[in-house]
XYZ file of C-alpha atoms in Angstrom:
677
model
C -0.092 -0.098 0.080
C 3.088 2.491 0.706
C 4.201 2.155 -2.557
C 1.033 2.601 -4.050
C 0.535 5.867 -2.452
C 3.850 7.140 -3.221
C 2.505 6.138 -7.050
C -0.534 8.208 -6.464
C 0.687 10.897 -4.835
C 3.372 11.785 -7.696
C 0.560 11.449 -10.035
C -1.416 13.832 -8.267
C 1.438 15.923 -8.246
C 2.061 16.013 -11.894
C -2.018 16.454 -12.414
C -1.586 19.806 -10.190
C 1.467 21.135 -11.851
C 0.163 21.789 -15.352
C -2.743 23.952 -14.571
C -0.215 26.217 -12.495
C 2.308 26.443 -15.261
C -0.730 27.400 -17.792
C -1.875 29.950 -15.409
C 1.371 31.416 -14.360
C 1.942 35.068 -14.552
C 0.863 36.788 -17.982
C 3.223 39.351 -19.874
C 3.126 42.818 -18.862
C 2.217 45.907 -21.445
C 4.901 48.047 -21.123
C 4.058 51.672 -20.358
C 4.317 54.724 -22.508
C 7.113 56.154 -20.304
C 9.043 52.637 -20.211
C 9.360 52.797 -23.999
C 10.380 56.262 -24.361
C 12.947 55.703 -21.832
C 16.758 56.703 -22.642
C 17.953 56.676 -19.458
C 17.348 55.691 -15.849
C 17.528 58.829 -13.129
C 17.765 56.166 -10.232
C 20.907 54.307 -12.656
C 22.539 57.036 -14.349
C 24.920 56.223 -17.099
C 23.374 52.328 -16.445
C 23.657 50.320 -20.086
C 20.496 48.529 -18.834
C 18.438 47.992 -15.592
C 15.646 45.681 -14.507
C 12.196 46.953 -14.518
C 11.206 43.709 -12.751
C 12.734 40.584 -11.693
C 11.148 37.415 -10.124
C 12.840 33.962 -9.098
C 11.023 31.376 -7.664
C 11.586 27.707 -6.125
C 8.296 26.015 -5.708
C 8.277 22.393 -4.307
C 4.665 22.282 -4.518
C 5.032 21.867 -8.566
C 8.777 20.684 -8.496
C 9.663 23.885 -10.467
C 11.808 26.612 -10.824
C 11.619 29.453 -12.472
C 12.406 33.073 -13.058
C 10.813 36.206 -14.886
C 11.893 39.582 -15.901
C 11.409 42.685 -17.736
C 14.498 44.539 -18.575
C 15.128 47.964 -20.287
C 17.779 48.471 -22.939
C 19.497 51.760 -22.946
C 22.938 51.269 -24.660
C 24.344 48.794 -26.613
C 26.609 47.209 -23.881
C 23.219 46.466 -22.218
C 22.413 44.252 -25.306
C 24.476 41.455 -23.609
C 21.199 41.108 -21.074
C 19.677 39.656 -24.469
C 21.416 36.059 -23.439
C 19.330 34.565 -20.637
C 20.798 31.715 -18.153
C 18.821 28.165 -17.467
C 19.762 26.438 -14.501
C 18.949 23.382 -16.945
C 21.114 20.204 -16.497
C 19.327 17.365 -19.162
C 20.347 14.761 -16.764
C 17.946 15.523 -13.767
C 15.382 17.871 -14.854
C 12.492 17.819 -17.331
C 12.865 19.939 -20.721
C 12.718 23.747 -19.981
C 9.521 25.483 -20.690
C 10.790 29.245 -22.357
C 9.091 32.198 -23.120
C 9.999 35.792 -24.398
C 9.383 38.412 -26.342
C 11.583 41.773 -27.609
C 9.603 44.985 -27.685
C 11.092 47.970 -29.570
C 10.498 51.807 -28.188
C 8.238 52.149 -30.984
C 5.854 48.918 -29.535
C 6.730 46.462 -32.310
C 6.606 43.295 -30.521
C 9.161 40.527 -31.638
C 8.471 36.862 -29.777
C 10.811 34.498 -29.144
C 10.246 31.313 -31.444
C 11.289 27.991 -30.982
C 11.200 24.853 -28.886
C 13.636 24.597 -25.904
C 16.140 21.979 -27.666
C 16.053 24.677 -30.785
C 16.592 27.639 -28.334
C 19.043 26.389 -25.782
C 22.863 26.301 -25.846
C 25.402 25.679 -23.502
C 28.817 26.935 -22.463
C 31.125 25.667 -19.896
C 31.193 27.939 -17.094
C 33.825 28.522 -14.187
C 34.976 25.485 -12.215
C 34.092 23.099 -15.104
C 29.992 23.288 -14.385
C 27.888 23.927 -17.558
C 25.659 26.463 -18.460
C 22.544 26.502 -20.158
C 21.300 29.935 -22.434
C 18.843 31.252 -24.953
C 19.116 34.303 -26.695
C 16.207 36.803 -27.008
C 15.331 38.208 -30.221
C 15.996 41.480 -32.188
C 17.510 42.979 -29.149
C 17.929 46.734 -29.896
C 18.995 49.988 -27.686
C 15.820 51.078 -26.363
C 14.085 47.375 -26.441
C 12.397 45.748 -23.566
C 13.172 41.980 -22.858
C 10.538 40.145 -21.012
C 11.186 36.314 -20.729
C 9.924 33.592 -18.677
C 11.752 30.418 -18.127
C 10.323 27.165 -16.001
C 12.520 24.134 -15.442
C 10.686 21.058 -14.162
C 12.778 19.069 -11.918
C 12.361 15.104 -12.844
C 14.679 13.478 -10.114
C 13.077 12.808 -6.939
C 15.543 13.213 -4.428
C 18.871 14.746 -3.373
C 22.219 13.871 -2.088
C 23.022 15.483 1.284
C 24.968 18.103 -0.188
C 21.978 19.807 -0.994
C 20.672 19.396 2.401
C 23.285 20.552 4.577
C 24.762 17.224 5.071
C 27.769 15.684 5.060
C 28.819 15.035 1.473
C 31.274 17.666 0.449
C 34.134 17.555 -1.633
C 36.375 15.079 0.324
C 33.435 13.082 1.438
C 32.675 9.845 -0.001
C 29.914 9.024 -1.662
C 27.437 6.252 -0.277
C 26.838 8.617 3.164
C 23.817 10.661 1.521
C 20.907 11.602 3.571
C 17.279 10.556 2.745
C 15.218 13.426 1.806
C 11.840 14.077 0.185
C 12.847 17.274 -1.350
C 12.460 17.438 -5.286
C 14.650 20.604 -5.668
C 18.158 21.665 -4.439
C 17.895 24.660 -2.032
C 18.442 27.896 -3.891
C 20.623 30.684 -3.360
C 19.053 34.259 -4.040
C 21.478 36.409 -5.921
C 19.582 39.624 -5.275
C 22.250 41.721 -6.598
C 23.701 41.524 -9.767
C 25.611 44.218 -12.477
C 22.505 46.096 -13.081
C 20.069 48.033 -11.002
C 17.110 46.616 -10.534
C 13.879 48.588 -9.740
C 11.437 45.597 -7.846
C 12.480 42.285 -7.580
C 10.463 38.936 -5.603
C 11.801 35.844 -4.490
C 9.986 32.972 -3.455
C 11.263 29.351 -1.934
C 8.240 27.037 -0.666
C 9.958 23.932 0.878
C 7.385 21.731 1.422
C 5.783 19.087 -1.191
C 2.598 19.585 -2.338
C 1.559 15.936 -1.593
C 3.336 14.389 1.266
C 2.164 11.025 2.692
C 4.293 11.740 5.641
C 2.937 15.071 6.948
C 4.998 14.952 10.371
C 8.302 14.526 8.099
C 7.262 17.198 5.787
C 7.204 19.774 8.910
C 10.376 18.361 10.473
C 11.825 19.132 6.858
C 10.341 22.620 7.032
C 11.453 23.404 10.148
C 15.321 22.588 9.221
C 15.480 25.240 7.028
C 17.700 27.745 7.379
C 19.665 30.439 5.578
C 22.234 32.723 5.635
C 21.681 36.372 4.214
C 23.606 39.301 3.251
C 20.893 42.352 2.805
C 20.676 45.954 2.629
C 19.897 47.830 5.908
C 15.959 47.223 5.947
C 15.672 44.532 3.717
C 14.860 41.040 5.308
C 13.519 37.536 4.412
C 10.007 36.756 5.784
C 9.576 33.324 6.927
C 5.781 32.346 7.021
C 6.318 29.316 9.214
C 4.903 26.921 6.951
C 7.692 26.248 4.660
C 7.449 29.376 2.375
C 9.809 32.096 2.497
C 9.954 35.270 0.590
C 11.578 38.379 -0.269
C 10.308 41.649 -2.012
C 13.116 44.583 -2.183
C 13.235 47.600 -4.563
C 15.769 49.791 -5.950
C 18.821 47.248 -5.583
C 22.259 49.245 -7.060
C 24.095 47.618 -9.289
C 26.943 45.593 -8.024
C 30.279 46.689 -8.974
C 33.171 44.103 -8.561
C 36.614 45.753 -7.374
C 39.688 44.652 -8.034
C 42.063 42.232 -5.709
C 38.639 41.532 -3.832
C 37.219 38.433 -2.791
C 35.023 36.483 -4.834
C 31.540 38.423 -5.479
C 29.101 36.004 -4.176
C 30.705 37.145 -0.938
C 29.841 40.749 -1.099
C 27.108 40.781 -3.191
C 23.297 40.911 -1.816
C 22.503 36.968 -1.189
C 20.520 34.490 0.371
C 21.638 31.118 0.633
C 19.295 28.682 1.778
C 19.927 25.036 3.603
C 18.847 22.390 5.965
C 20.651 21.722 9.068
C 19.038 19.374 12.275
C 21.368 21.575 14.638
C 20.709 25.703 15.617
C 23.745 26.091 17.451
C 27.449 25.855 16.331
C 28.261 23.749 19.046
C 25.819 21.027 18.289
C 26.268 21.701 14.416
C 30.042 20.463 14.644
C 29.991 18.317 17.638
C 27.258 16.131 15.383
C 28.021 16.434 11.631
C 31.453 16.796 12.647
C 31.457 13.529 14.148
C 29.245 11.922 11.267
C 31.885 13.173 8.846
C 34.856 11.984 10.443
C 33.224 8.562 10.261
C 32.401 8.612 6.609
C 36.069 9.852 5.803
C 37.428 6.932 8.392
C 35.351 3.876 6.356
C 36.765 5.395 2.923
C 40.201 5.567 4.119
C 40.287 1.805 5.083
C 43.451 0.112 3.604
C 44.103 -3.013 2.065
C 46.705 -5.662 2.425
C 48.605 -4.402 -1.259
C 48.670 -0.768 0.570
C 50.145 -1.900 3.695
C 53.074 -3.841 1.897
C 53.597 -1.189 -0.191
C 53.662 1.320 2.646
C 56.109 -0.883 4.111
C 58.622 -0.850 1.357
C 58.448 2.960 0.394
C 59.145 3.964 3.771
C 61.372 1.281 4.820
C 64.673 3.996 4.717
C 62.832 6.405 6.629
C 64.715 7.089 10.100
C 61.821 9.645 11.173
C 57.811 10.275 11.093
C 58.356 13.377 8.470
C 60.810 11.188 6.250
C 58.174 8.746 5.769
C 55.561 11.669 5.640
C 57.828 12.942 2.806
C 58.156 9.601 0.736
C 54.484 8.950 0.994
C 53.634 12.144 -0.435
C 55.946 11.788 -3.406
C 54.383 8.186 -3.921
C 50.839 10.063 -4.069
C 51.999 12.767 -5.955
C 53.329 10.952 -8.737
C 50.197 9.448 -9.488
C 47.976 10.497 -12.291
C 45.845 13.331 -11.137
C 42.402 14.018 -13.110
C 42.267 17.507 -11.966
C 45.610 18.591 -13.640
C 45.199 16.919 -17.379
C 46.773 18.526 -20.218
C 44.108 19.298 -22.984
C 44.196 16.587 -25.242
C 44.804 13.796 -22.510
C 41.925 11.063 -21.447
C 40.496 12.131 -18.660
C 37.749 11.160 -16.035
C 35.161 11.981 -14.312
C 35.997 14.372 -11.477
C 32.406 15.334 -10.174
C 30.933 14.063 -7.504
C 32.343 12.694 -3.954
C 35.890 11.190 -3.935
C 36.150 7.552 -4.403
C 37.422 5.148 -1.382
C 41.302 5.225 -0.926
C 41.424 1.464 -1.679
C 39.877 1.956 -5.148
C 42.115 5.206 -5.591
C 45.176 3.115 -5.129
C 44.019 0.037 -7.418
C 43.548 2.701 -10.214
C 46.596 4.939 -9.262
C 44.908 7.649 -10.273
C 42.005 9.884 -9.443
C 41.030 13.443 -8.819
C 42.317 15.645 -6.196
C 40.181 14.824 -3.659
C 40.623 10.987 -4.317
C 44.604 11.684 -3.929
C 44.267 13.462 -0.646
C 42.006 10.650 0.588
C 44.648 8.122 -0.728
C 47.280 10.387 1.595
C 45.232 10.056 4.532
C 45.200 6.410 4.322
C 48.736 5.419 3.451
C 49.767 7.769 6.395
C 47.498 6.150 8.633
C 49.014 2.814 7.488
C 52.605 4.204 8.378
C 51.693 4.738 11.630
C 51.264 8.563 11.393
C 48.746 10.822 13.135
C 47.142 11.980 10.131
C 43.421 13.504 9.972
C 41.006 14.672 7.550
C 40.460 18.056 6.989
C 37.698 19.866 4.719
C 38.681 23.566 3.458
C 37.063 26.197 1.650
C 38.263 27.446 -1.141
C 38.898 31.192 -1.417
C 38.615 31.275 -5.265
C 35.081 30.628 -4.565
C 34.111 31.971 -1.176
C 35.034 32.799 1.817
C 34.397 30.480 5.138
C 31.193 31.859 7.072
C 31.103 30.526 10.373
C 27.284 31.067 11.111
C 26.258 29.282 7.658
C 26.357 25.536 9.245
C 26.492 23.835 6.305
C 29.262 21.304 4.901
C 28.413 22.637 1.723
C 30.658 25.638 2.096
C 34.022 23.217 2.130
C 35.276 22.483 -1.275
C 38.301 20.694 -1.033
C 40.059 18.208 1.118
C 43.334 18.747 2.534
C 45.412 16.484 5.451
C 46.836 17.927 8.572
C 49.732 15.651 10.292
C 50.937 15.871 13.911
C 54.503 14.987 14.265
C 56.261 15.894 17.558
C 53.301 18.087 18.581
C 53.911 20.189 15.532
C 51.053 20.194 12.783
C 51.984 20.176 9.396
C 48.836 20.937 6.923
C 49.687 19.175 3.176
C 47.827 19.800 0.113
C 48.445 16.183 -1.888
C 45.870 16.733 -4.495
C 47.799 20.029 -5.651
C 50.052 18.392 -8.286
C 53.524 19.198 -7.702
C 52.496 21.399 -4.478
C 55.930 21.057 -2.074
C 55.305 18.857 1.220
C 53.848 21.089 4.217
C 52.873 23.789 1.501
C 49.238 24.181 0.860
C 47.723 25.972 -2.416
C 47.161 29.836 -1.886
C 43.544 29.423 -2.067
C 43.480 27.073 0.767
C 45.530 29.066 3.365
C 44.023 31.598 5.686
C 40.695 29.915 4.673
C 37.726 27.875 6.612
C 38.582 24.441 7.912
C 37.203 21.771 9.473
C 39.680 19.659 10.910
C 38.444 15.778 11.780
C 37.353 15.501 15.419
C 37.952 19.156 16.067
C 35.167 20.465 18.380
C 34.506 23.671 15.789
C 35.822 25.036 12.478
C 38.986 26.983 12.294
C 41.511 28.597 9.745
C 44.163 27.049 7.843
C 47.704 29.407 8.576
C 48.494 31.918 6.608
C 51.710 31.566 4.237
C 54.808 32.751 5.034
C 56.510 35.329 2.896
C 59.303 33.710 2.388
C 57.612 30.592 0.938
C 56.518 33.276 -1.667
C 59.590 35.127 -2.881
C 59.349 36.337 -6.409
C 62.933 38.097 -7.972
C 63.390 39.823 -11.323
C 66.854 40.986 -12.025
C 67.943 42.671 -15.397
C 71.407 43.680 -16.386
C 70.617 45.845 -19.529
C 73.527 48.150 -21.546
C 72.549 51.527 -22.207
C 73.286 53.671 -25.212
C 73.273 57.572 -25.690
C 69.826 56.958 -27.676
C 67.904 55.501 -24.515
C 67.992 52.049 -26.105
C 68.861 49.313 -23.909
C 69.729 45.259 -24.559
C 70.395 42.458 -22.327
C 68.948 40.027 -20.220
C 66.177 39.954 -17.645
C 65.761 36.837 -15.226
C 62.484 35.513 -12.981
C 63.156 33.536 -9.969
C 59.996 32.140 -7.895
C 58.935 29.760 -5.420
C 55.616 29.258 -3.920
C 52.120 30.339 -5.446
C 53.642 32.254 -8.295
C 56.099 28.898 -9.528
C 53.152 26.534 -8.541
C 50.899 28.507 -11.395
C 53.205 28.023 -13.989
C 53.901 24.614 -13.104
C 50.497 23.228 -12.990
C 49.832 25.642 -16.049
C 52.404 23.656 -17.665
C 50.371 20.353 -16.938
C 47.432 21.245 -18.594
C 48.619 23.470 -21.876
C 51.451 22.673 -23.979
C 54.955 24.604 -24.565
C 54.014 26.991 -26.642
C 51.137 28.222 -25.002
C 53.515 28.331 -21.582
C 55.739 30.204 -23.246
C 53.186 32.739 -24.541
C 51.753 33.328 -21.449
C 55.300 33.985 -19.863
C 55.992 36.459 -22.572
C 52.901 38.560 -21.628
C 53.297 38.402 -17.904
C 56.952 40.007 -18.963
C 55.370 42.729 -20.967
C 52.940 43.313 -18.146
C 55.629 43.379 -15.989
C 57.918 45.687 -18.000
C 57.455 49.034 -19.808
C 56.499 49.350 -22.555
C 59.140 49.538 -25.547
C 61.178 46.783 -24.128
C 60.760 43.403 -26.310
C 61.121 40.030 -24.209
C 62.079 36.863 -26.002
C 62.237 33.710 -23.933
C 65.810 32.015 -23.795
C 65.036 29.684 -20.999
C 62.296 28.234 -18.355
C 63.668 25.584 -15.830
C 61.918 23.812 -12.953
C 58.470 23.716 -14.300
C 58.409 19.991 -13.644
C 59.273 19.844 -9.909
C 57.876 21.095 -7.001
C 61.141 21.812 -5.198
C 63.346 24.444 -5.517
C 62.769 27.812 -7.748
C 61.465 28.474 -11.324
C 63.444 30.497 -13.445
C 62.726 32.284 -16.597
C 65.623 33.921 -18.446
C 64.485 36.305 -21.294
C 66.745 38.569 -23.877
C 65.155 42.285 -23.993
C 65.888 45.217 -26.089
C 64.296 48.293 -27.100
C 63.740 51.925 -26.214
C 63.537 52.418 -22.479
C 65.101 55.553 -21.443
C 64.418 59.275 -22.893
C 66.808 61.921 -24.011
C 66.914 65.429 -22.881
C 69.475 67.321 -24.361
C 72.378 65.706 -23.630
C 70.972 63.623 -20.982
C 69.386 60.245 -20.912
C 66.644 59.294 -17.892
C 65.793 55.858 -17.212
C 63.066 54.332 -14.727
C 65.093 53.966 -11.569
C 62.858 50.563 -10.700
C 62.242 48.715 -13.981
C 59.545 46.408 -12.457
C 57.570 48.905 -10.452
C 55.847 50.687 -13.026
C 53.540 53.629 -11.010
C 51.062 53.319 -13.773
C 50.234 50.153 -12.613
C 50.189 50.348 -8.854
C 47.359 49.093 -7.526
C 45.361 50.922 -4.778
C 46.718 54.099 -6.042
C 44.162 55.574 -8.319
C 40.829 54.633 -6.329
C 40.430 57.227 -3.203
C 37.582 54.992 -1.700
C 36.678 51.297 -1.701
C 33.795 49.396 -0.556
C 34.952 45.955 -1.061
C 37.348 44.093 1.283
C 40.899 43.659 -0.208
C 41.924 40.099 -0.854
C 45.782 39.838 -2.422
C 45.812 35.529 -1.874
C 49.177 35.242 -0.147
C 52.082 36.793 1.535
C 55.162 37.894 -0.456
C 58.424 39.290 -1.125
C 59.313 40.847 -4.438
C 62.965 41.585 -4.910
C 63.574 43.693 -7.723
C 67.530 44.441 -9.018
C 68.382 46.655 -12.068
C 71.836 46.920 -13.537
C 72.736 49.517 -16.069
C 75.724 49.800 -17.951
C 76.380 53.311 -18.862
C 77.332 54.742 -22.386
C 80.985 55.523 -22.778
C 81.656 58.690 -21.323
C 78.742 58.864 -19.368
C 77.924 59.146 -15.593
C 75.389 59.207 -13.302
C 74.387 62.677 -12.377
C 71.083 61.720 -10.142
C 69.402 58.859 -8.803
C 67.413 57.682 -5.816
C 68.870 57.411 -2.474
C 68.784 54.122 -0.462
C 65.915 54.127 1.842
C 63.301 52.065 4.150
C 59.605 52.639 3.842
C 57.696 50.907 6.670
C 54.335 50.485 7.344
C 54.339 48.779 10.531
C 53.251 45.196 11.435
C 51.758 45.212 7.424
C 54.667 45.563 4.535
C 57.759 47.246 4.210
C 60.227 48.478 1.052
C 63.761 48.907 1.602
C 65.633 50.615 -1.542
C 69.624 49.894 -2.015
C 71.519 52.042 -4.846
C 75.116 51.537 -5.303
C 77.408 52.429 -8.370
C 80.594 52.318 -9.725
C 82.451 54.496 -13.081
C 80.361 52.178 -15.222
C 77.227 50.989 -13.483
C 74.556 52.196 -11.250
C 73.011 48.719 -9.484
C 69.412 49.631 -7.741
C 67.412 47.295 -5.456
C 64.151 47.204 -4.613
C 62.832 44.705 -1.926
C 59.335 44.851 -0.953
C 57.540 42.425 1.785
C 53.868 42.050 2.320
C 52.550 39.953 5.563
C 49.187 40.682 4.796
C 46.608 39.157 2.815
C 42.872 39.875 3.771
C 42.075 43.640 5.060
C 39.068 45.112 5.773
C 37.414 48.343 3.671
C 37.882 50.231 6.609
C 41.500 50.060 6.683
C 41.503 50.941 3.267
C 42.521 54.913 3.911
C 45.819 53.498 5.327
C 46.491 51.077 2.458
C 45.688 53.880 -0.369
C 47.776 56.154 1.793
C 50.960 53.374 1.460
C 50.944 52.395 -1.567
C 50.516 55.967 -3.096
C 53.796 56.732 -1.210
C 55.212 53.565 -2.981
C 54.221 54.907 -6.220
C 55.634 58.299 -5.801
C 58.799 56.390 -4.709
C 58.609 54.399 -7.942
C 58.343 57.295 -10.009
C 62.275 58.114 -9.802
C 64.634 58.291 -12.057
C 68.333 57.613 -13.138
C 69.679 60.495 -14.653
C 72.832 60.196 -17.325
C 74.997 62.940 -18.731
C 77.293 62.886 -21.173
C 80.783 64.071 -20.650
C 80.189 67.601 -22.110
C 76.772 67.974 -19.796
C 78.692 67.133 -16.640
C 78.231 70.299 -14.481
C 75.504 71.820 -16.257
């Protein structure tokens, strides 16, 4: 009878869904003012504005939908004619797509074609697929009006969507059971265009539910994290329904060197949790997550035998840890494959450690889990850790869901010292985390609460630029430039070398040199060393030539600090800032240029050796030495901070202004006849 009851429920649900779709909000006739509108006083210079926007996720009808009316004001605003639809053909029914374009003279151009003809796909960030369609005949002055509805065909969600324990780094097979049909929505309240009015709606409860008490329990477990302007709030109707109405939402403008946009723009994220305090959440959810990790990290006899042979030469626990790290790093990592290499599915939860061992291949999280297993076999104190990828978001301790953790790392305890390891990051040195995993939210297995990974040390992120240049009387130079780097900068190029061919790597290195050097210098790569090893420094040697100095009378003026162009100095031009500053990692940058003077020329002017500190944040040291035929200028900058709140921006702006003023200094070379003038 239970089975028949479920069948009847689903049939009834399908029967009531059709009238709902058929009676959805009709398209709205534009007003005369909207048709004639050429600009918006509430959003001056806006390329387009949303007149109205509505987003709905309704589990009563197993659908997600969106409706929008957009006024296009400039050529740039026509980009909104490409409309994204979150449609997954593996789990969703065919979308219902409707739309029309209304020109400023009132002419209506309907959107024609079925979804199979209209929808195109593109690859989004982090390997996500995005479907989209194009509105017809979009012109400046047009009003774009569209609606899409996606029926969700899959009955049941993994606990990744229910706030349970399935995250990147948690094995499959431990999914929570739920009667939900749709994923928990995230309302992007603020977009890059001004919005006059918008409405959001989420109905958490199925329309027909044979287990009403279970439905009520699920409704009560629904939580949300929000970032909204003052006065705006989500309305909880206490029956599984949530709504938000908001007006005059300003356009979101991304600022350079900032955390991911979704951490800053107005947004509401729904999720489910059985525990409503941080202490209870981490105590219970963390325990469940740890249990699932322990189960999937179980080893087999072959793994135990291999660990014994691999670590036979080790005399200390750290030597064992390093030997096993090298063993895992040498395996095929499907997250870092060359574009032409045969790949594998890296989506979903990591495989069990024994399966990854058998395949000698896996995703970054597969390999991290395998390292955890091997380390434990070797008798090391190794714990799993779920970590937030800072390229995607910043950790929110009040968001009681494991779904915000993206990746999986390992923490060793050796001689009372904790060592954080990133086994899944190909070519990442032992004891070093990829920058996106530093200063980031982390949950370490069996811990009482979440915490943060350590920041990187500036000594582990050194970049050195050195130029040795011969100058002639016309201001032209020729010579060599060498780049030496370790840490995050080196890891970037080493991982690029895994996924791209050598020509593409060389092309991008040249482009980075061109951005680094003053215009007029043409770099030509002579050698790149250290791309295929995680240890030591990566070295790039290039030949350069071109016009660098300017000639005034019988003097040649040269930039004193070749690699520190003041025009590109970040944070100098903007007096104010709304977003926090995120510079990814602490670093040391050591620049040196040696100029060989033209015959007979002398140094008439040059910067003085100096120091420019910003206590507890950064410091610049300038050292200048000269001989009768050369001048050598060193520019050593160390930055200890990574993340700064916007309220600290005035001090940052002031300090970087001083750096820019220093970097504008020049070296003045005088011909013999000009000496003393």
